[in-house]
């Protein structure tokens, strides 16, 4: 266990930069960005037709709820704008692919830029989007704090020590502690490339606000996000 340092993301507003963004450096911290869909959706909608590829546009159009569509479009337009800025290329020209899954031969592992060492991850929940970029594999997750019943039900499925910590929490604090533990775990599993295909009981990351367990070869930290959410980032050392 180590003391938990909270990372603070920059906020993406209009996606306009005077110069290309300097890419993350090997051994350096991940670059984190926050996108608020309610403030970015108009710009994202305007850019979606020229920035997103056909598959992304089809997935966006499939959302029935305008709010869900706005969050998806904001996240993926923001991702392409930032990738373009880091790579010095047009956002629409960034070739995205899925890496092989570590658990099976299917191509549903971590998303990647074809032929480029820049690693990235994105997550969205409850109207906010979080993006991470690093020189090594990285995973990021943000979660809306759930209802107490959800925290109790799913919290029991985590690592036995995490489940025990949640049971010992005050009832008022338990939903946030669960969201914090879940965000840490999912960020780590995204970084591994397994996602939730890896059993939730295997890895102990902790639920406390002041301490966090570090898996071998990885650095995991909480990320500052708006109230009502929890978030974390995991980057391979």
Coordinates of N, CA and C in Angstrom, one line a residue:
X1 N 0.8 -1.2 0.0 CA 0.0 0.0 0.0 C 0.9 1.2 0.0
X2 N 0.5 2.3 -0.8 CA 1.2 3.5 -0.8 C 0.2 4.6 -0.6
X3 N 0.7 5.8 -0.1 CA -0.2 7.0 0.0 C -0.7 7.3 -1.4
X4 N -2.0 7.6 -1.4 CA -2.7 7.8 -2.7 C -2.6 9.3 -3.1
X5 N -1.9 9.6 -4.2 CA -1.9 11.0 -4.7 C -2.9 11.1 -5.8
X6 N -3.8 12.2 -5.6 CA -4.9 12.4 -6.6 C -4.3 13.2 -7.8
X7 N -4.5 12.6 -9.0 CA -4.2 13.3 -10.2 C -5.2 14.3 -10.6
X8 N -4.8 15.4 -11.2 CA -5.8 16.4 -11.6 C -5.7 16.6 -13.1
X9 N -6.8 16.2 -13.8 CA -6.8 16.3 -15.3 C -6.9 17.8 -15.8
X10 N -6.4 18.0 -17.0 CA -6.8 19.3 -17.7 C -8.2 19.1 -18.3
X11 N -8.8 20.2 -18.5 CA -10.2 20.2 -19.1 C -10.1 20.5 -20.5
X12 N -10.7 19.7 -21.4 CA -10.8 20.0 -22.8 C -12.1 20.8 -23.0
X13 N -11.9 22.0 -23.6 CA -13.0 22.9 -23.9 C -13.4 22.9 -25.3
X14 N -12.5 23.5 -26.2 CA -12.9 23.6 -27.6 C -12.0 22.8 -28.5
X15 N -10.9 22.2 -28.0 CA -10.1 21.4 -28.8 C -9.2 22.1 -29.8
X16 N -8.9 23.4 -29.5 CA -8.1 24.2 -30.4 C -6.8 24.5 -29.7
X17 N -5.7 24.2 -30.3 CA -4.3 24.5 -29.8 C -3.5 25.3 -30.8
X18 N -2.7 26.2 -30.3 CA -1.8 26.9 -31.2 C -0.7 26.1 -31.7
X19 N -0.2 25.1 -30.9 CA 0.9 24.2 -31.3 C 0.5 22.8 -30.9
X20 N 1.2 21.8 -31.6 CA 0.9 20.4 -31.2 C 1.3 20.2 -29.7
X21 N 0.5 19.3 -29.1 CA 0.8 19.0 -27.7 C 2.0 18.1 -27.6
X22 N 2.9 18.4 -26.6 CA 4.1 17.5 -26.4 C 3.6 16.1 -25.9
X23 N 4.0 15.0 -26.6 CA 3.5 13.7 -26.2 C 4.0 13.3 -24.8
X24 N 3.4 12.3 -24.2 CA 3.9 11.8 -22.9 C 5.3 11.2 -23.1
X25 N 6.1 11.3 -22.1 CA 7.5 10.7 -22.1 C 7.6 9.4 -21.4
X26 N 8.4 8.5 -21.9 CA 8.7 7.2 -21.2 C 9.1 7.5 -19.8
X27 N 8.5 6.8 -18.8 CA 8.8 7.0 -17.4 C 8.1 8.2 -16.8
X28 N 7.4 9.0 -17.6 CA 6.7 10.2 -17.1 C 5.2 9.8 -16.7
X29 N 4.5 10.8 -16.1 CA 3.2 10.5 -15.7 C 2.2 10.5 -16.9
X30 N 1.1 9.9 -16.8 CA 0.1 10.0 -17.9 C -0.4 11.4 -18.1
X31 N -0.8 11.8 -19.3 CA -1.5 13.0 -19.5 C -3.0 12.8 -19.4
X32 N -3.7 13.5 -18.5 CA -5.1 13.3 -18.2 C -6.0 14.4 -18.7
X33 N -7.1 14.2 -19.3 CA -8.0 15.2 -19.8 C -9.5 14.9 -19.3
X34 N -10.2 15.9 -18.9 CA -11.6 15.8 -18.5 C -12.4 16.5 -19.6
X35 N -13.5 15.8 -20.0 CA -14.5 16.4 -20.9 C -15.8 16.4 -20.3
X36 N -16.5 17.6 -20.1 CA -17.8 17.7 -19.6 C -18.8 17.7 -20.9
X37 N -19.6 16.7 -21.0 CA -20.4 16.7 -22.2 C -21.4 17.9 -22.3
X38 N -21.8 18.4 -21.2 CA -22.8 19.5 -21.3 C -22.1 20.8 -21.8
X39 N -20.8 20.9 -21.7 CA -20.1 22.1 -22.2 C -19.4 21.8 -23.5
X40 N -19.3 20.6 -23.9 CA -18.5 20.3 -25.1 C -19.3 19.7 -26.2
X41 N -20.6 19.3 -25.9 CA -21.4 18.6 -26.9 C -21.7 19.3 -28.2
X42 N -21.9 20.7 -28.1 CA -22.2 21.4 -29.3 C -21.0 21.4 -30.2
X43 N -19.8 21.7 -29.7 CA -18.6 21.6 -30.5 C -18.3 20.2 -31.1
X44 N -18.6 19.2 -30.2 CA -18.4 17.8 -30.6 C -19.3 17.4 -31.7
X45 N -20.6 17.8 -31.6 CA -21.6 17.5 -32.6 C -21.2 18.2 -34.0
X46 N -20.7 19.4 -33.9 CA -20.3 20.1 -35.1 C -19.1 19.4 -35.8
X47 N -18.2 18.8 -35.0 CA -17.0 18.2 -35.6 C -17.2 16.7 -35.9
X48 N -18.2 16.1 -35.4 CA -18.3 14.7 -35.5 C -18.3 14.2 -36.9
X49 N -19.0 14.9 -37.8 CA -19.1 14.4 -39.2 C -17.7 14.4 -39.9
X50 N -16.8 15.2 -39.5 CA -15.5 15.3 -40.2 C -14.4 14.6 -39.4
X51 N -14.6 14.3 -38.1 CA -13.6 13.8 -37.2 C -13.7 12.3 -37.0
X52 N -15.0 11.8 -36.8 CA -15.2 10.4 -36.5 C -15.2 9.6 -37.7
X53 N -14.8 8.3 -37.6 CA -14.9 7.4 -38.8 C -16.3 6.9 -38.9
X54 N -16.5 6.1 -39.9 CA -17.9 5.6 -40.2 C -18.4 4.7 -39.1
X55 N -17.5 3.9 -38.5 CA -18.0 3.0 -37.4 C -18.4 3.8 -36.2
X56 N -17.6 4.9 -35.8 CA -17.9 5.7 -34.7 C -19.2 6.5 -34.9
X57 N -19.4 7.0 -36.2 CA -20.7 7.7 -36.5 C -21.9 6.7 -36.4
X58 N -21.7 5.5 -36.8 CA -22.8 4.5 -36.7 C -23.2 4.2 -35.3
X59 N -22.1 4.1 -34.4 CA -22.4 3.8 -33.0 C -23.1 5.0 -32.4
X60 N -22.6 6.2 -32.7 CA -23.3 7.4 -32.2 C -24.7 7.5 -32.5
X61 N -25.0 7.2 -33.8 CA -26.4 7.3 -34.3 C -27.3 6.2 -33.6
X62 N -26.7 5.1 -33.1 CA -27.5 4.0 -32.6 C -28.1 4.4 -31.2
X63 N -27.5 5.4 -30.5 CA -28.1 5.7 -29.2 C -29.5 6.3 -29.3
X64 N -30.4 5.8 -28.5 CA -31.7 6.3 -28.5 C -31.9 7.6 -27.7
X65 N -31.1 7.7 -26.6 CA -31.2 8.9 -25.8 C -30.2 10.0 -26.2
X66 N -30.6 11.2 -26.4 CA -29.7 12.3 -26.8 C -28.6 12.5 -25.8
X67 N -28.9 12.3 -24.6 CA -27.8 12.5 -23.5 C -26.7 11.5 -23.7
X68 N -27.1 10.2 -23.9 CA -26.1 9.2 -24.1 C -25.3 9.4 -25.4
X69 N -26.0 9.9 -26.4 CA -25.3 10.2 -27.7 C -24.3 11.3 -27.5
X70 N -24.7 12.4 -26.8 CA -23.8 13.5 -26.6 C -22.6 13.1 -25.8
X71 N -22.7 12.2 -24.8 CA -21.5 11.8 -24.1 C -20.6 11.0 -24.9
X72 N -21.1 10.1 -25.7 CA -20.3 9.2 -26.6 C -19.6 10.1 -27.6
X73 N -20.3 11.0 -28.3 CA -19.7 11.9 -29.3 C -18.6 12.8 -28.7
X74 N -18.9 13.4 -27.5 CA -18.0 14.2 -26.8 C -16.7 13.4 -26.5
X75 N -16.8 12.2 -26.0 CA -15.7 11.4 -25.6 C -14.8 11.1 -26.8
X76 N -15.5 10.7 -27.9 CA -14.7 10.2 -29.1 C -14.2 11.3 -30.0
X77 N -14.9 12.4 -30.0 CA -14.3 13.6 -30.7 C -13.2 14.1 -29.9
X78 N -13.3 14.2 -28.6 CA -12.2 14.6 -27.7 C -11.0 13.8 -27.9
X79 N -11.2 12.4 -27.9 CA -10.1 11.5 -28.1 C -9.4 11.8 -29.4
X80 N -10.1 11.9 -30.5 CA -9.4 12.1 -31.8 C -8.7 13.5 -31.9
X81 N -9.3 14.5 -31.3 CA -8.7 15.8 -31.3 C -7.3 15.7 -30.5
X82 N -7.4 15.1 -29.4 CA -6.2 15.0 -28.5 C -5.1 14.1 -29.2
X83 N -5.5 13.0 -29.7 CA -4.6 12.1 -30.5 C -3.9 12.9 -31.6
X84 N -4.7 13.6 -32.4 CA -4.2 14.4 -33.5 C -3.2 15.4 -33.0
X85 N -3.5 16.1 -31.9 CA -2.6 17.1 -31.3 C -1.3 16.5 -30.8
X86 N -1.4 15.3 -30.2 CA -0.1 14.6 -29.7 C 0.7 14.1 -30.8
X87 N 0.0 13.6 -31.9 CA 0.7 12.9 -33.0 C 1.1 13.9 -34.1
X88 N 0.6 15.1 -34.1 CA 0.8 16.1 -35.1 C 0.2 15.7 -36.4
X89 N -1.0 15.2 -36.4 CA -1.8 14.8 -37.6 C -3.2 15.2 -37.5
X90 N -4.0 15.1 -38.5 CA -5.4 15.4 -38.5 C -6.1 14.4 -37.7
X91 N -7.1 14.8 -36.9 CA -7.8 13.9 -36.0 C -8.5 12.8 -36.8
X92 N -9.0 13.1 -38.0 CA -9.7 12.0 -38.7 C -8.7 11.0 -39.3
X93 N -7.4 11.4 -39.4 CA -6.4 10.5 -40.0 C -5.7 9.6 -39.0
X94 N -6.1 9.6 -37.7 CA -5.5 8.7 -36.7 C -6.1 7.3 -36.9
X95 N -5.2 6.4 -37.3 CA -5.7 5.0 -37.5 C -5.9 4.2 -36.2
X96 N -7.1 4.0 -35.8 CA -7.4 3.3 -34.5 C -7.6 1.8 -34.8
X97 N -7.2 1.0 -33.8 CA -7.4 -0.5 -33.9 C -7.6 -1.0 -32.5
X98 N -8.0 -2.3 -32.5 CA -8.1 -3.0 -31.2 C -6.9 -4.1 -31.2
X99 N -6.2 -4.1 -30.1 CA -5.2 -5.1 -29.9 C -5.8 -6.5 -29.5
X100 N -5.0 -7.5 -29.7 CA -5.5 -8.9 -29.3 C -5.8 -8.9 -27.8
X101 N -6.8 -9.6 -27.4 CA -7.1 -9.8 -26.0 C -6.1 -10.7 -25.4
X102 N -5.5 -10.4 -24.2 CA -4.6 -11.3 -23.6 C -5.2 -12.6 -23.2
X103 N -6.5 -12.7 -23.1 CA -7.2 -13.9 -22.6 C -7.7 -14.8 -23.7
X104 N -7.7 -14.3 -25.0 CA -8.2 -15.1 -26.1 C -7.6 -14.4 -27.4
X105 N -7.7 -15.1 -28.5 CA -7.1 -14.5 -29.8 C -8.0 -13.4 -30.4
X106 N -9.1 -13.1 -29.9 CA -10.0 -12.1 -30.5 C -9.5 -10.7 -30.4
X107 N -9.7 -9.8 -31.4 CA -9.2 -8.4 -31.3 C -10.1 -7.5 -30.5
X108 N -10.3 -7.8 -29.2 CA -11.0 -6.9 -28.3 C -10.2 -6.5 -27.1
X109 N -8.9 -6.3 -27.3 CA -8.1 -5.9 -26.2 C -8.1 -4.4 -26.1
X110 N -7.0 -3.8 -25.7 CA -6.9 -2.3 -25.5 C -7.0 -1.7 -26.9
X111 N -7.7 -0.5 -27.0 CA -7.6 0.3 -28.2 C -6.2 0.9 -28.4
X112 N -5.8 1.1 -29.6 CA -4.5 1.6 -29.9 C -4.4 2.3 -31.2
X113 N -3.4 3.1 -31.4 CA -3.1 3.8 -32.6 C -2.2 2.8 -33.4
X114 N -2.7 2.4 -34.6 CA -1.9 1.5 -35.4 C -0.5 2.0 -35.7
X115 N 0.5 1.2 -35.4 CA 1.9 1.5 -35.7 C 2.5 2.6 -34.9
X116 N 1.9 3.0 -33.8 CA 2.4 4.2 -33.0 C 2.5 3.8 -31.5
X117 N 3.6 4.2 -30.8 CA 3.7 3.8 -29.4 C 2.9 4.5 -28.4
X118 N 2.2 5.6 -28.9 CA 1.3 6.3 -27.9 C 0.2 5.5 -27.5
X119 N 0.0 5.3 -26.2 CA -1.1 4.5 -25.6 C -2.1 5.5 -25.0
X120 N -3.4 5.0 -25.0 CA -4.5 5.9 -24.5 C -5.6 5.0 -24.0
X121 N -6.5 5.7 -23.2 CA -7.7 5.0 -22.7 C -8.7 6.1 -22.5
X122 N -10.0 5.7 -22.6 CA -11.0 6.6 -22.3 C -12.2 6.0 -21.5
X123 N -12.9 6.8 -20.8 CA -14.0 6.3 -20.0 C -15.1 7.4 -19.9
X124 N -16.3 7.1 -19.8 CA -17.3 8.1 -19.6 C -18.5 7.5 -18.7
X125 N -19.0 8.4 -17.9 CA -20.1 8.0 -17.0 C -20.8 9.3 -16.5
X126 N -22.1 9.3 -16.6 CA -22.9 10.3 -16.0 C -22.5 11.7 -16.5
X127 N -22.3 11.8 -17.8 CA -22.1 13.2 -18.4 C -20.6 13.7 -18.4
X128 N -19.7 12.9 -17.8 CA -18.3 13.3 -17.9 C -17.5 12.2 -18.6
X129 N -16.4 12.7 -19.2 CA -15.5 11.8 -19.9 C -14.1 12.0 -19.4
X130 N -13.3 10.9 -19.3 CA -12.0 11.0 -18.8 C -11.1 10.3 -19.8
X131 N -10.0 11.0 -20.2 CA -9.1 10.4 -21.2 C -7.7 10.4 -20.7
X132 N -6.9 9.4 -21.0 CA -5.5 9.3 -20.5 C -4.6 8.9 -21.7
X133 N -3.4 9.5 -21.7 CA -2.4 9.2 -22.7 C -1.1 9.0 -22.0
X134 N -0.3 8.0 -22.5 CA 0.9 7.6 -21.9 C 1.9 6.9 -22.9
X135 N 3.1 6.9 -22.5 CA 4.1 6.2 -23.4 C 4.2 4.7 -23.1
X136 N 3.4 4.2 -22.1 CA 3.3 2.8 -21.8 C 1.8 2.5 -21.7
X137 N 1.4 1.2 -21.6 CA 0.0 0.9 -21.5 C -0.7 1.6 -20.3
X138 N -1.9 2.1 -20.5 CA -2.6 2.9 -19.6 C -4.1 2.5 -19.6
X139 N -4.7 2.6 -18.5 CA -6.1 2.5 -18.4 C -6.7 3.5 -17.5
X140 N -7.9 4.0 -17.8 CA -8.6 5.0 -17.0 C -10.0 4.6 -16.9
X141 N -10.6 5.0 -15.7 CA -12.1 4.7 -15.5 C -12.7 5.8 -14.7
X142 N -13.9 6.2 -15.0 CA -14.7 7.1 -14.1 C -16.0 6.5 -13.9
X143 N -16.5 6.6 -12.7 CA -17.8 6.0 -12.3 C -18.7 6.9 -11.6
X144 N -19.9 7.0 -11.9 CA -20.9 7.7 -11.1 C -21.1 7.0 -9.8
X145 N -21.2 7.6 -8.7 CA -21.4 7.0 -7.4 C -22.8 6.4 -7.4
X146 N -22.9 5.0 -7.2 CA -24.2 4.3 -7.3 C -25.1 4.4 -6.1
X147 N -26.3 3.9 -6.3 CA -27.2 3.7 -5.1 C -26.6 2.8 -4.1
X148 N -26.9 2.9 -2.8 CA -26.4 2.0 -1.8 C -26.6 0.5 -2.2
X149 N -27.8 0.2 -2.7 CA -28.1 -1.2 -3.0 C -27.1 -1.8 -4.0
X150 N -26.8 -1.0 -5.0 CA -25.8 -1.4 -6.1 C -24.4 -1.6 -5.5
X151 N -24.0 -0.6 -4.6 CA -22.7 -0.7 -4.0 C -22.6 -2.0 -3.2
X152 N -23.7 -2.4 -2.4 CA -23.7 -3.5 -1.6 C -23.6 -4.8 -2.4
X153 N -24.4 -4.9 -3.5 CA -24.5 -6.1 -4.3 C -23.2 -6.3 -5.1
X154 N -22.7 -5.3 -5.8 CA -21.5 -5.6 -6.6 C -20.2 -5.5 -5.8
X155 N -20.3 -4.7 -4.7 CA -19.1 -4.7 -3.8 C -18.7 -6.1 -3.3
X156 N -19.7 -6.9 -3.1 CA -19.5 -8.3 -2.5 C -18.7 -9.1 -3.5
X157 N -18.7 -8.7 -4.8 CA -18.0 -9.5 -5.8 C -16.5 -9.1 -6.0
X158 N -16.1 -8.1 -5.3 CA -14.7 -7.7 -5.4 C -13.7 -8.6 -4.7
X159 N -12.5 -8.2 -4.6 CA -11.5 -9.0 -3.9 C -12.0 -9.1 -2.4
X160 N -11.8 -10.3 -1.8 CA -12.3 -10.5 -0.4 C -11.9 -9.4 0.5
X161 N -10.7 -8.8 0.5 CA -10.3 -7.7 1.4 C -11.1 -6.5 1.0
X162 N -11.3 -6.2 -0.2 CA -12.1 -5.0 -0.6 C -13.5 -5.2 -0.2
X163 N -14.1 -6.4 -0.4 CA -15.5 -6.6 0.1 C -15.6 -6.4 1.6
X164 N -14.6 -6.9 2.3 CA -14.6 -6.7 3.8 C -14.5 -5.3 4.2
X165 N -13.6 -4.5 3.5 CA -13.5 -3.1 3.8 C -14.8 -2.4 3.6
X166 N -15.5 -2.7 2.5 CA -16.8 -2.1 2.2 C -17.9 -2.4 3.2
X167 N -17.9 -3.6 3.7 CA -18.8 -4.0 4.8 C -18.6 -3.2 6.0
X168 N -17.3 -2.9 6.3 CA -17.0 -2.1 7.5 C -17.2 -0.6 7.4
X169 N -17.4 -0.1 6.2 CA -17.7 1.3 6.0 C -19.0 1.7 6.6
X170 N -19.1 3.0 7.0 CA -20.4 3.5 7.4 C -21.3 3.5 6.1
X171 N -22.6 3.3 6.3 CA -23.5 3.1 5.2 C -23.5 4.4 4.3
X172 N -23.3 5.5 4.9 CA -23.3 6.8 4.1 C -22.1 6.8 3.2
X173 N -20.9 6.3 3.7 CA -19.7 6.4 2.9 C -19.5 5.3 1.9
X174 N -20.3 4.2 2.1 CA -20.0 3.0 1.3 C -20.1 3.2 -0.2
X175 N -21.2 3.9 -0.7 CA -21.3 4.0 -2.2 C -20.0 4.7 -2.8
X176 N -19.5 5.7 -2.2 CA -18.3 6.4 -2.7 C -17.1 5.5 -2.6
X177 N -17.0 4.8 -1.5 CA -15.8 3.8 -1.4 C -15.9 2.8 -2.4
X178 N -17.1 2.3 -2.7 CA -17.3 1.3 -3.8 C -16.9 1.8 -5.1
X179 N -17.4 3.0 -5.4 CA -17.1 3.7 -6.7 C -15.6 3.9 -6.9
X180 N -14.9 4.2 -5.8 CA -13.5 4.4 -5.8 C -12.7 3.1 -6.1
X181 N -13.2 2.0 -5.4 CA -12.5 0.7 -5.6 C -12.8 0.2 -7.0
X182 N -14.0 0.4 -7.5 CA -14.4 -0.1 -8.8 C -13.6 0.6 -9.9
X183 N -13.5 2.0 -9.8 CA -12.7 2.8 -10.8 C -11.3 2.3 -10.8
X184 N -10.7 2.1 -9.7 CA -9.3 1.7 -9.6 C -9.1 0.3 -10.3
X185 N -10.0 -0.6 -10.0 CA -9.9 -2.0 -10.6 C -10.1 -1.9 -12.1
X186 N -11.2 -1.2 -12.5 CA -11.4 -1.2 -14.0 C -10.3 -0.5 -14.7
X187 N -9.8 0.6 -14.2 CA -8.6 1.2 -14.8 C -7.5 0.3 -15.0
X188 N -7.2 -0.5 -13.9 CA -6.1 -1.5 -14.0 C -6.4 -2.6 -15.0
X189 N -7.6 -3.1 -15.1 CA -8.0 -4.1 -16.0 C -8.0 -3.6 -17.4
X190 N -8.3 -2.4 -17.6 CA -8.3 -1.8 -19.0 C -6.8 -1.7 -19.4
X191 N -5.9 -1.3 -18.5 CA -4.5 -1.2 -18.8 C -3.9 -2.5 -19.2
X192 N -4.4 -3.6 -18.5 CA -3.9 -4.9 -18.8 C -4.4 -5.4 -20.2
X193 N -5.6 -4.8 -20.6 CA -6.2 -5.2 -21.8 C -7.2 -6.3 -21.7
X194 N -7.4 -6.8 -20.5 CA -8.4 -7.9 -20.3 C -9.8 -7.4 -20.0
X195 N -9.9 -6.1 -19.5 CA -11.2 -5.7 -19.1 C -11.8 -6.6 -18.0
X196 N -13.1 -6.7 -18.0 CA -13.8 -7.5 -17.0 C -13.7 -8.9 -17.2
X197 N -13.0 -9.4 -18.3 CA -12.8 -10.8 -18.5 C -11.9 -11.4 -17.4
X198 N -11.1 -10.6 -16.7 CA -10.3 -11.0 -15.6 C -11.1 -11.0 -14.3
X199 N -11.1 -12.1 -13.5 CA -12.0 -12.1 -12.3 C -11.7 -10.9 -11.4
X200 N -12.8 -10.3 -10.9 CA -12.7 -9.2 -10.0 C -12.1 -9.5 -8.6
X201 N -12.1 -10.8 -8.3 CA -11.5 -11.2 -7.0 C -10.0 -11.3 -7.0
X202 N -9.3 -11.3 -8.1 CA -7.9 -11.6 -8.2 C -7.0 -10.4 -7.6
X203 N -7.4 -9.2 -7.9 CA -6.5 -8.1 -7.6 C -7.0 -7.2 -6.5
X204 N -6.2 -7.0 -5.5 CA -6.5 -6.1 -4.4 C -5.9 -4.7 -4.7
X205 N -6.8 -3.7 -4.8 CA -6.4 -2.3 -4.9 C -6.8 -1.4 -3.8
X206 N -7.8 -1.8 -3.0 CA -8.2 -1.1 -1.8 C -9.3 -0.1 -2.1
X207 N -10.0 0.3 -1.0 CA -11.2 1.1 -1.1 C -11.0 2.5 -0.4
X208 N -9.9 2.6 0.4 CA -9.7 3.8 1.2 C -9.3 5.0 0.3
X209 N -9.6 6.2 0.8 CA -9.3 7.4 0.1 C -7.8 7.8 0.3
X210 N -7.2 7.3 1.3 CA -5.8 7.8 1.6 C -4.7 6.7 1.3
X211 N -5.1 5.5 0.9 CA -4.2 4.4 0.7 C -4.6 3.6 -0.6
X212 N -3.7 3.2 -1.3 CA -4.0 2.4 -2.5 C -2.9 1.4 -2.8
X213 N -3.3 0.1 -3.1 CA -2.4 -0.9 -3.3 C -1.9 -0.8 -4.8
X214 N -0.6 -1.2 -5.0 CA 0.0 -1.1 -6.3 C 0.3 -2.4 -6.9
X215 N -0.4 -2.9 -8.0 CA 0.0 -4.2 -8.6 C 1.4 -4.1 -9.1
X216 N 2.1 -5.3 -9.1 CA 3.5 -5.3 -9.6 C 3.6 -4.8 -11.0
X217 N 4.5 -3.8 -11.2 CA 4.8 -3.2 -12.5 C 3.8 -2.1 -12.9
X218 N 2.9 -1.7 -12.0 CA 1.9 -0.7 -12.4 C 1.8 0.4 -11.3
X219 N 1.5 1.6 -11.7 CA 1.2 2.7 -10.8 C -0.3 3.0 -10.9
X220 N -1.0 3.0 -9.8 CA -2.5 3.3 -9.9 C -2.7 4.5 -9.0
X221 N -3.5 5.4 -9.4 CA -3.8 6.6 -8.7 C -5.2 7.1 -8.9
X222 N -5.8 7.7 -7.9 CA -7.1 8.3 -8.1 C -7.0 9.6 -8.9
X223 N -8.1 10.0 -9.5 CA -8.2 11.2 -10.4 C -9.3 12.1 -9.9
X224 N -9.0 13.4 -9.8 CA -10.0 14.3 -9.3 C -11.1 14.6 -10.4
X225 N -12.3 14.3 -10.1 CA -13.4 14.5 -11.0 C -14.6 15.2 -10.3
X226 N -15.6 15.7 -11.0 CA -16.7 16.4 -10.3 C -17.4 15.5 -9.2
X227 N -18.0 16.2 -8.3 CA -18.7 15.5 -7.2 C -19.7 14.5 -7.7
X228 N -19.9 13.4 -7.0 CA -20.8 12.4 -7.5 C -20.2 11.4 -8.3
X229 N -18.8 11.5 -8.6 CA -18.1 10.5 -9.4 C -16.8 10.1 -8.6
X230 N -16.3 9.0 -9.1 CA -14.9 8.6 -8.7 C -14.2 8.2 -10.0
X231 N -12.9 8.3 -9.9 CA -12.1 8.0 -11.1 C -10.7 7.6 -10.7
X232 N -10.0 6.8 -11.6 CA -8.7 6.3 -11.4 C -8.0 6.1 -12.7
X233 N -6.6 6.1 -12.6 CA -5.8 5.8 -13.8 C -4.7 4.8 -13.3
X234 N -4.4 3.9 -14.3 CA -3.4 2.9 -14.0 C -2.4 2.9 -15.2
X235 N -1.1 3.0 -14.9 CA -0.1 3.1 -16.0 C 1.0 2.1 -15.7
X236 N 1.4 1.4 -16.7 CA 2.5 0.4 -16.5 C 3.8 1.1 -16.3
X237 N 4.6 0.7 -15.4 CA 5.9 1.3 -15.0 C 6.9 1.0 -16.1

